[in-house]
Tab-separated table of C-alpha atoms in Angstrom:
chain	number	residue	atom	x	y	z
A	207	MET	CA	96.904	112.244	144.311
A	208	ASN	CA	98.570	109.610	146.496
A	209	ARG	CA	102.235	108.629	146.285
A	210	SER	CA	101.668	105.524	144.175
A	211	ALA	CA	99.612	107.549	141.713
A	212	ARG	CA	102.403	110.126	141.492
A	213	ARG	CA	104.929	107.371	140.769
A	214	ARG	CA	102.703	106.024	137.975
A	215	LEU	CA	102.308	109.516	136.548
A	216	THR	CA	106.052	110.183	136.633
A	217	ALA	CA	106.717	106.932	134.759
A	218	ALA	CA	104.050	107.685	132.175
A	219	VAL	CA	105.400	111.182	131.605
A	220	VAL	CA	108.918	109.964	130.765
A	221	THR	CA	107.789	108.879	127.321
A	222	ALA	CA	105.718	112.011	126.839
A	223	VAL	CA	108.669	114.254	127.656
A	224	ALA	CA	110.848	112.414	125.158
A	225	VAL	CA	108.217	112.651	122.456
A	226	THR	CA	107.567	116.341	122.958
A	227	ALA	CA	111.291	117.175	123.244
A	228	GLY	CA	111.053	119.205	126.400
A	229	ALA	CA	107.681	120.839	125.742
A	230	THR	CA	106.078	122.370	128.814
A	231	ALA	CA	102.593	121.724	130.118
A	232	CYS	CA	99.978	123.664	128.220
A	233	SER	CA	97.020	125.316	129.879
A	234	SER	CA	94.032	126.757	128.048
A	235	GLY	CA	94.510	130.380	127.192
A	236	GLY	CA	98.078	130.215	128.490
A	237	SER	CA	97.083	130.917	132.088
A	238	SER	CA	98.998	129.056	134.799
A	239	SER	CA	97.279	130.564	137.801
A	240	ALA	CA	95.940	128.355	140.555
A	241	LYS	CA	92.370	127.263	140.046
A	242	GLY	CA	90.058	127.396	143.028
A	243	ALA	CA	86.512	126.145	143.345
A	244	ASP	CA	85.316	129.748	143.243
A	245	SER	CA	86.985	130.408	139.883
A	246	LYS	CA	84.569	131.332	137.117
A	247	THR	CA	86.787	129.956	134.346
A	248	TYR	CA	86.892	126.249	133.496
A	249	THR	CA	89.224	124.689	130.947
A	250	ILE	CA	88.305	122.105	128.313
A	251	TRP	CA	90.817	120.323	126.079
A	252	ASP	CA	89.586	118.414	123.042
A	253	PRO	CA	90.982	116.705	119.899
A	254	TYR	CA	88.898	118.670	117.395
A	255	PRO	CA	91.145	121.401	115.936
A	256	GLN	CA	88.973	121.329	112.807
A	257	PHE	CA	86.295	123.201	114.775
A	258	ASP	CA	87.048	126.895	115.352
A	259	LYS	CA	85.389	129.284	117.785
A	260	THR	CA	82.494	129.902	115.369
A	261	SER	CA	81.620	126.199	115.065
A	262	ASP	CA	78.573	124.478	116.542
A	263	TRP	CA	80.930	122.470	118.768
A	264	ALA	CA	82.545	125.575	120.281
A	265	LYS	CA	79.123	127.163	120.744
A	266	LEU	CA	77.948	124.034	122.571
A	267	LEU	CA	80.878	124.236	124.978
A	268	ASP	CA	80.190	127.901	125.645
A	269	GLY	CA	76.494	127.160	126.122
A	270	CYS	CA	77.225	124.477	128.698
A	271	GLY	CA	79.504	126.936	130.485
A	272	THR	CA	76.755	129.545	130.573
A	273	GLU	CA	74.326	126.946	131.928
A	274	ALA	CA	76.811	126.105	134.702
A	275	GLY	CA	77.513	129.783	135.416
A	276	VAL	CA	81.145	129.760	134.296
A	277	LYS	CA	83.323	130.826	131.367
A	278	ILE	CA	84.902	128.179	129.163
A	279	GLU	CA	88.506	128.315	127.993
A	280	ARG	CA	88.873	125.734	125.257
A	281	THR	CA	92.082	124.418	123.691
A	282	ALA	CA	92.053	122.009	120.754
A	283	PHE	CA	94.974	119.657	120.045
A	284	ASP	CA	95.795	117.099	117.417
A	285	THR	CA	94.926	113.671	118.829
A	286	SER	CA	98.570	112.558	118.924
A	287	ASP	CA	99.584	115.627	120.959
A	288	LEU	CA	96.751	115.604	123.454
A	289	THR	CA	97.885	112.599	125.485
A	290	ASN	CA	101.359	114.019	126.011
A	291	LYS	CA	99.999	117.446	126.931
A	292	ALA	CA	97.567	115.881	129.397
A	293	LEU	CA	100.306	113.842	131.108
A	294	LEU	CA	102.650	116.810	131.376
A	295	ALA	CA	99.918	119.103	132.681
A	296	ALA	CA	98.990	116.541	135.329
A	297	GLN	CA	102.605	116.280	136.433
A	298	GLN	CA	102.676	120.043	136.959
A	299	GLY	CA	99.305	120.071	138.737
A	300	ASN	CA	97.671	122.099	135.988
A	301	SER	CA	95.249	119.673	134.353
A	302	ALA	CA	92.273	120.818	132.330
A	303	ASP	CA	88.925	120.529	134.101
A	304	VAL	CA	87.448	118.496	131.237
A	305	LEU	CA	89.541	116.336	128.942
A	306	ILE	CA	88.114	114.744	125.801
A	307	VAL	CA	90.396	111.974	124.526
A	308	ASP	CA	90.446	109.060	122.078
A	309	ASN	CA	88.995	106.046	123.889
A	310	PRO	CA	92.166	103.840	123.922
A	311	VAL	CA	93.978	106.674	125.737
A	312	VAL	CA	91.638	106.572	128.731
A	313	SER	CA	93.327	103.551	130.292
A	314	THR	CA	96.773	105.123	129.821
A	315	LEU	CA	95.718	108.261	131.670
A	316	ALA	CA	93.796	106.305	134.287
A	317	GLU	CA	96.718	104.029	135.100
A	318	ALA	CA	98.945	107.095	135.366
A	319	GLY	CA	96.655	108.510	138.041
A	320	VAL	CA	95.526	111.452	135.886
A	321	LEU	CA	91.768	110.823	135.881
A	322	THR	CA	89.008	110.659	138.478
A	323	THR	CA	86.496	107.832	138.384
A	324	THR	CA	82.796	108.280	137.742
A	325	ASP	CA	82.240	107.316	141.380
A	326	ASP	CA	84.481	110.215	142.384
A	327	ASN	CA	82.971	112.806	140.055
A	328	LYS	CA	79.355	111.563	140.238
A	329	LEU	CA	78.864	111.208	136.461
A	330	ASP	CA	75.786	109.184	135.537
A	331	THR	CA	76.668	106.573	132.878
A	332	SER	CA	73.604	104.368	133.402
A	333	LYS	CA	72.208	105.004	129.903
A	334	VAL	CA	75.462	104.312	128.044
A	335	ASN	CA	75.677	101.057	126.099
A	336	PRO	CA	77.877	98.738	128.231
A	337	ASN	CA	80.052	97.649	125.285
A	338	LEU	CA	80.955	101.289	124.588
A	339	LEU	CA	81.474	102.206	128.234
A	340	ALA	CA	83.907	99.290	128.599
A	341	ALA	CA	86.516	101.182	126.555
A	342	GLY	CA	86.817	103.614	129.472
A	343	GLN	CA	87.036	101.012	132.220
A	344	SER	CA	90.140	99.724	133.936
A	345	GLY	CA	90.580	97.681	137.084
A	346	GLY	CA	86.831	97.571	137.666
A	347	LYS	CA	86.485	101.350	137.626
A	348	THR	CA	85.009	103.699	135.019
A	349	TYR	CA	86.862	106.820	133.912
A	350	GLY	CA	84.539	109.065	131.936
A	351	THR	CA	81.742	108.636	129.430
A	352	PRO	CA	81.766	108.309	125.630
A	353	ILE	CA	80.676	111.276	123.569
A	354	GLY	CA	79.972	109.075	120.563
A	355	ALA	CA	81.342	106.139	118.615
A	356	ASN	CA	82.309	105.153	115.130
A	357	THR	CA	83.275	101.731	113.921
A	358	LEU	CA	83.794	99.574	110.850
A	359	ALA	CA	81.377	97.821	108.521
A	360	LEU	CA	81.285	96.686	104.900
A	361	TYR	CA	80.225	99.130	102.220
A	362	TYR	CA	79.045	97.430	99.038
A	363	ASN	CA	78.498	98.553	95.450
A	364	LYS	CA	74.995	97.512	94.401
A	365	ALA	CA	75.746	97.540	90.672
A	366	VAL	CA	78.836	95.327	91.022
A	367	LEU	CA	76.937	92.764	93.101
A	368	LYS	CA	74.007	92.799	90.671
A	369	LYS	CA	76.301	92.132	87.700
A	370	ALA	CA	77.847	89.209	89.601
A	371	GLY	CA	74.457	87.799	90.549
A	372	VAL	CA	75.075	88.224	94.274
A	373	ASP	CA	72.220	88.916	96.680
A	374	VAL	CA	73.806	90.818	99.566
A	375	ALA	CA	71.281	89.211	101.933
A	376	SER	CA	73.096	85.912	101.303
A	377	VAL	CA	76.294	87.276	102.872
A	378	LYS	CA	75.969	86.060	106.436
A	379	ASP	CA	79.336	84.512	107.331
A	380	TRP	CA	82.864	84.088	105.973
A	381	LYS	CA	81.955	81.213	103.666
A	382	SER	CA	79.129	83.093	101.965
A	383	LEU	CA	81.214	86.294	101.753
A	384	THR	CA	84.088	84.408	100.094
A	385	ALA	CA	81.622	82.790	97.681
A	386	ALA	CA	80.313	86.249	96.786
A	387	LEU	CA	83.858	87.487	96.135
A	388	ALA	CA	84.458	84.526	93.821
A	389	LYS	CA	81.354	85.408	91.790
A	390	VAL	CA	82.433	89.028	91.565
A	391	LYS	CA	85.844	88.043	90.217
A	392	GLU	CA	84.245	85.703	87.679
A	393	ALA	CA	82.090	88.614	86.505
A	394	GLY	CA	85.228	90.665	85.771
A	395	LYS	CA	85.080	92.958	88.768
A	396	LYS	CA	87.149	93.284	91.952
A	397	GLY	CA	86.232	91.761	95.301
A	398	ILE	CA	87.102	93.572	98.520
A	399	THR	CA	89.526	96.237	99.671
A	400	PHE	CA	90.677	97.110	103.179
A	401	SER	CA	93.637	98.527	105.079
A	402	ALA	CA	96.326	96.142	106.322
A	403	ILE	CA	99.059	98.758	106.712
A	404	GLY	CA	101.693	98.276	109.408
A	405	THR	CA	100.206	100.765	111.860
A	406	GLU	CA	97.292	100.939	114.295
A	407	GLU	CA	95.013	101.375	111.252
A	408	GLY	CA	95.959	97.879	110.121
A	409	SER	CA	95.158	96.383	113.510
A	410	PHE	CA	91.930	98.382	113.678
A	411	GLN	CA	90.787	96.884	110.373
A	412	PHE	CA	91.885	93.355	111.219
A	413	LEU	CA	90.135	93.262	114.587
A	414	PRO	CA	86.576	92.551	113.280
A	415	TRP	CA	87.876	89.420	111.565
A	416	PHE	CA	90.066	88.504	114.547
A	417	TRP	CA	87.219	88.891	117.034
A	418	GLY	CA	84.748	87.458	114.526
A	419	SER	CA	86.744	84.224	114.584
A	420	GLY	CA	86.290	83.984	118.345
A	421	ALA	CA	89.920	84.909	119.059
A	422	LYS	CA	91.055	86.936	122.063
A	423	LEU	CA	93.816	89.543	122.207
A	424	THR	CA	95.477	87.659	125.040
A	425	ALA	CA	96.155	84.733	122.669
A	426	LEU	CA	97.289	86.053	119.293
A	427	ASP	CA	98.367	82.580	118.143
A	428	SER	CA	95.109	80.722	118.798
A	429	ASP	CA	93.581	78.539	116.085
A	430	GLN	CA	90.780	81.093	115.737
A	431	ALA	CA	93.271	83.918	115.204
A	432	VAL	CA	95.123	81.880	112.586
A	433	SER	CA	91.847	81.271	110.742
A	434	ALA	CA	91.195	85.020	110.569
A	435	LEU	CA	94.622	85.848	109.149
A	436	SER	CA	94.364	82.883	106.790
A	437	LEU	CA	91.097	84.320	105.475
A	438	TRP	CA	92.810	87.556	104.444
A	439	LYS	CA	95.827	85.663	103.079
A	440	ASN	CA	93.606	83.415	100.942
A	441	TRP	CA	91.714	86.410	99.574
A	442	LEU	CA	94.969	87.908	98.330
A	443	GLY	CA	96.114	84.567	96.954
A	444	LYS	CA	92.931	84.105	94.930
A	445	GLY	CA	92.825	87.695	93.746
A	446	TYR	CA	89.699	88.565	95.717
A	447	ALA	CA	91.589	91.390	97.450
A	448	PRO	CA	94.427	93.454	95.924
A	449	ASN	CA	98.031	93.282	97.091
A	450	SER	CA	97.770	97.037	97.679
A	451	VAL	CA	95.999	96.350	100.977
A	452	ILE	CA	99.426	95.776	102.543
A	453	ASN	CA	100.161	99.497	102.183
A	454	ASN	CA	96.609	100.837	102.161
A	455	THR	CA	95.492	103.327	104.738
A	456	GLN	CA	91.759	103.568	105.334
A	457	THR	CA	91.788	106.602	103.034
A	458	THR	CA	93.554	104.915	100.104
A	459	SER	CA	91.406	101.829	100.571
A	460	TRP	CA	88.339	104.042	100.273
A	461	GLN	CA	89.731	105.596	97.099
A	462	GLU	CA	89.949	102.119	95.569
A	463	PHE	CA	86.314	101.435	96.423
A	464	ALA	CA	85.260	104.851	95.113
A	465	SER	CA	86.627	103.865	91.692
A	466	GLY	CA	83.459	101.788	91.297
A	467	ASP	CA	85.263	98.527	90.495
A	468	TYR	CA	85.050	96.863	93.918
A	469	ALA	CA	82.144	94.946	95.397
A	470	PHE	CA	83.058	95.578	99.050
A	471	ALA	CA	85.183	97.872	101.182
A	472	GLU	CA	85.793	97.700	104.908
A	473	ASN	CA	85.600	101.235	106.225
A	474	GLY	CA	83.930	103.476	108.758
A	475	THR	CA	81.110	105.877	109.448
A	476	TRP	CA	83.456	108.756	108.601
A	477	GLN	CA	83.157	107.816	104.907
A	478	LEU	CA	79.391	108.337	104.754
A	479	ALA	CA	79.659	111.778	103.176
A	480	ASN	CA	82.109	110.430	100.596
A	481	ALA	CA	79.808	107.491	99.887
A	482	GLU	CA	77.059	109.916	98.939
A	483	LYS	CA	79.440	111.541	96.457
A	484	ALA	CA	80.759	108.299	94.973
A	485	GLY	CA	78.428	108.334	91.972
A	486	PHE	CA	76.995	104.851	92.444
A	487	GLN	CA	74.422	103.208	94.674
A	488	TYR	CA	75.850	101.673	97.798
A	489	GLY	CA	74.726	99.827	100.894
A	490	VAL	CA	76.241	98.864	104.234
A	491	ILE	CA	76.250	95.592	106.177
A	492	PRO	CA	78.040	94.727	109.442
A	493	VAL	CA	81.214	92.667	109.126
A	494	PRO	CA	80.058	89.041	109.404
A	495	ALA	CA	81.493	86.720	112.028
A	496	ALA	CA	83.061	83.431	110.945
A	497	SER	CA	79.987	81.293	111.633
A	498	GLY	CA	77.341	83.974	111.202
A	499	GLY	CA	76.011	86.984	113.034
A	500	ASP	CA	77.750	90.329	113.387
A	501	ALA	CA	81.435	90.435	114.296
A	502	ALA	CA	82.540	92.817	117.011
A	503	ALA	CA	84.304	95.728	115.335
A	504	PRO	CA	86.553	98.082	117.314
A	505	THR	CA	85.086	101.331	118.551
A	506	GLY	CA	86.510	104.676	117.608
A	507	GLY	CA	85.429	107.917	119.213
A	508	GLU	CA	86.234	109.910	122.295
A	509	PHE	CA	85.543	109.860	126.025
A	510	VAL	CA	84.737	112.900	128.140
A	511	THR	CA	86.879	112.581	131.261
A	512	VAL	CA	87.505	114.580	134.439
A	513	PRO	CA	91.182	114.929	135.433
A	514	VAL	CA	92.346	115.043	139.043
A	515	GLN	CA	92.393	118.585	140.496
A	516	LYS	CA	94.208	119.922	143.562
A	517	ASP	CA	90.923	121.566	144.613
A	518	SER	CA	88.246	118.873	144.681
A	519	GLY	CA	85.638	121.609	145.057
A	520	ARG	CA	85.841	122.162	141.295
A	521	TYR	CA	84.318	118.758	140.515
A	522	ALA	CA	80.736	119.824	141.195
A	523	THR	CA	80.803	122.394	138.384
A	524	THR	CA	82.800	120.105	136.125
A	525	GLN	CA	80.135	117.441	136.585
A	526	LYS	CA	77.535	119.956	135.384
A	527	LEU	CA	79.615	120.697	132.294
A	528	VAL	CA	80.068	117.028	131.374
A	529	SER	CA	76.408	116.246	132.035
A	530	CYS	CA	75.443	119.097	129.732
A	531	LEU	CA	77.787	117.943	126.953
A	532	THR	CA	76.449	114.401	127.130
A	533	ASN	CA	72.727	114.939	127.654
A	534	SER	CA	70.461	113.403	125.013
A	535	GLN	CA	69.778	116.547	122.988
A	536	ASN	CA	73.404	117.636	122.858
A	537	LEU	CA	74.584	114.112	122.020
A	538	LEU	CA	72.191	114.064	119.076
A	539	GLU	CA	73.534	117.347	117.724
A	540	THR	CA	77.191	116.596	118.457
A	541	ASP	CA	77.187	113.080	117.026
A	542	THR	CA	75.480	114.309	113.878
A	543	THR	CA	78.265	116.896	113.486
A	544	LEU	CA	81.013	114.313	114.125
A	545	SER	CA	79.382	111.524	112.037
A	546	TYR	CA	79.272	109.411	115.192
A	547	VAL	CA	76.710	106.962	116.441
A	548	ALA	CA	75.476	108.043	119.862
A	549	PRO	CA	76.487	105.972	122.927
A	550	THR	CA	72.913	105.526	124.192
A	551	THR	CA	70.038	103.535	122.713
A	552	GLU	CA	67.673	106.464	123.184
A	553	VAL	CA	69.702	108.795	120.970
A	554	GLN	CA	70.589	106.043	118.485
A	555	GLN	CA	66.877	105.573	117.816
A	556	LYS	CA	66.500	109.304	117.166
A	557	GLN	CA	69.447	109.225	114.770
A	558	VAL	CA	67.961	106.382	112.742
A	559	ALA	CA	64.559	108.097	112.672
A	560	ALA	CA	66.229	111.199	111.213
A	561	ASN	CA	68.502	109.250	108.839
A	562	PRO	CA	67.523	105.612	108.070
A	563	LYS	CA	70.922	105.038	106.404
A	564	LEU	CA	72.431	104.964	109.888
A	565	LYS	CA	70.564	101.765	110.796
A	566	PRO	CA	73.380	99.319	109.842
A	567	TRP	CA	75.894	101.558	111.591
A	568	VAL	CA	73.894	101.504	114.799
A	569	ALA	CA	73.827	97.696	114.563
A	570	ALA	CA	77.605	97.662	114.046
A	571	VAL	CA	78.198	99.967	117.024
A	572	GLN	CA	75.933	97.864	119.228
A	573	ALA	CA	78.086	94.831	118.401
A	574	ALA	CA	81.361	96.763	118.690
A	575	LYS	CA	84.074	96.412	121.294
A	576	GLY	CA	86.690	98.719	122.784
A	577	ARG	CA	90.279	97.931	121.909
A	578	THR	CA	91.303	98.181	125.562
A	579	SER	CA	88.267	96.235	126.808
A	580	ASP	CA	88.760	92.965	128.711
A	581	ASP	CA	90.880	95.042	131.112
A	582	LEU	CA	93.806	95.139	128.671
A	583	GLY	CA	94.464	98.802	129.399
A	584	THR	CA	97.996	99.856	128.530
A	585	LYS	CA	98.848	96.326	127.336
A	586	TYR	CA	96.882	96.959	124.140
A	587	PRO	CA	99.438	99.088	122.216
A	588	LYS	CA	102.084	96.356	122.447
A	589	ILE	CA	99.590	93.677	121.447
A	590	SER	CA	98.393	95.797	118.539
A	591	GLU	CA	101.920	96.394	117.267
A	592	GLN	CA	102.651	92.677	117.185
A	593	MET	CA	99.299	92.055	115.513
A	594	TRP	CA	99.920	94.417	112.614
A	595	LYS	CA	103.449	93.051	112.207
A	596	ALA	CA	101.999	89.537	111.951
A	597	VAL	CA	99.449	90.659	109.369
A	598	GLN	CA	102.198	92.286	107.322
A	599	SER	CA	104.392	89.180	107.506
A	600	ALA	CA	101.615	86.839	106.452
A	601	LEU	CA	100.211	88.947	103.626
A	602	SER	CA	103.653	89.699	102.197
A	603	GLY	CA	104.486	85.988	102.197
A	604	SER	CA	107.443	86.208	104.563
A	605	ALA	CA	105.745	83.887	107.088
A	606	SER	CA	102.679	81.670	107.283
A	607	PRO	CA	99.720	82.991	109.260
A	608	LYS	CA	100.430	80.441	111.983
A	609	ASP	CA	104.136	81.283	112.254
A	610	ALA	CA	103.518	85.043	112.046
A	611	LEU	CA	101.011	84.953	114.888
A	612	GLY	CA	103.190	82.595	116.898
A	613	SER	CA	106.040	85.104	116.721
A	614	ALA	CA	103.626	87.884	117.667
A	615	GLN	CA	102.437	86.079	120.784
A	616	SER	CA	106.021	85.324	121.838
A	617	ALA	CA	106.948	88.988	121.425
A	618	VAL	CA	104.000	90.102	123.557
A	619	LYS	CA	105.018	87.782	126.358
């Protein structure tokens, strides 16, 4: 790592040290010994603590290690802890060989000098959908490859729409969606629920409407952005959406939809299992853009990355491990386990063939966009915070959509 990279890493670690209150760097299995290219143990850190050593995921990691001729030491962290651990480990020169992180974190680690590029580590990303790969790109370079993606779409209750006389095929843009919500309310049912809470979840749920208006994150106060926030504000004002959205998480929003009273709910692929248990027939359509077509929804999901090592001789084996984890067959199995849509068209087609209900989700993922795309990198968290604050201000009535977004843009600058 060069001097400028070390300076970036030191700056990035300051926050991590404060957050973890003096925690030390954590290495898999607790070993802190130097790792040479001839070592037969390779470390993998991931954000899946829900999977223990008997899980299919853990068995896949071990299998890839066997294929590469090495032993795998795996450590699982909560997502919020993993970034801090990765930064601290890099500062101490004890990074994991493979690091699997939430996609918005990639740019943070890359700008801190923690990660190698795909040019450095020879990872082949040629089959990955460009819109998904963009979440791991910064400064014209690519840092890793996605293991899968989830995103947002609109679930709908078939019985509620039928009672209201709404053909879901007619919902193609904001005007037709709002007209459908009006019919639902007239029929005595509830319109749409979503999460507008004052956290990243709120920004995540607002982004399809924001991007669907044609707005850009570099101009939060544009006319297009104001139209998106005005749409949500008008829905609350007319009773098409409940005031509870201001405090809803994606989980509580789903619980409202699961009551059976709502026509639509904005939520993600992770609710598919719950949808099957809801007790009513449902369908899924992509979030419509303002003037028609599918809006870009933000991508969730993780990237497989390769941290910088003191001994560059380790990269050849690490490349084998990552290639194994992300080959077509393993992606199919892993993304089925994680309820993710695969990052390649080839595997997406196999997923839909096995489960036709994934078809609208594949369409949504193909139209999706990384939150740190457009080379926003580490600027995104600040932009997102001002975005959710603006949404809260407008929906609570403390400011107009225009004024709320104007204040947000001024704060970002």
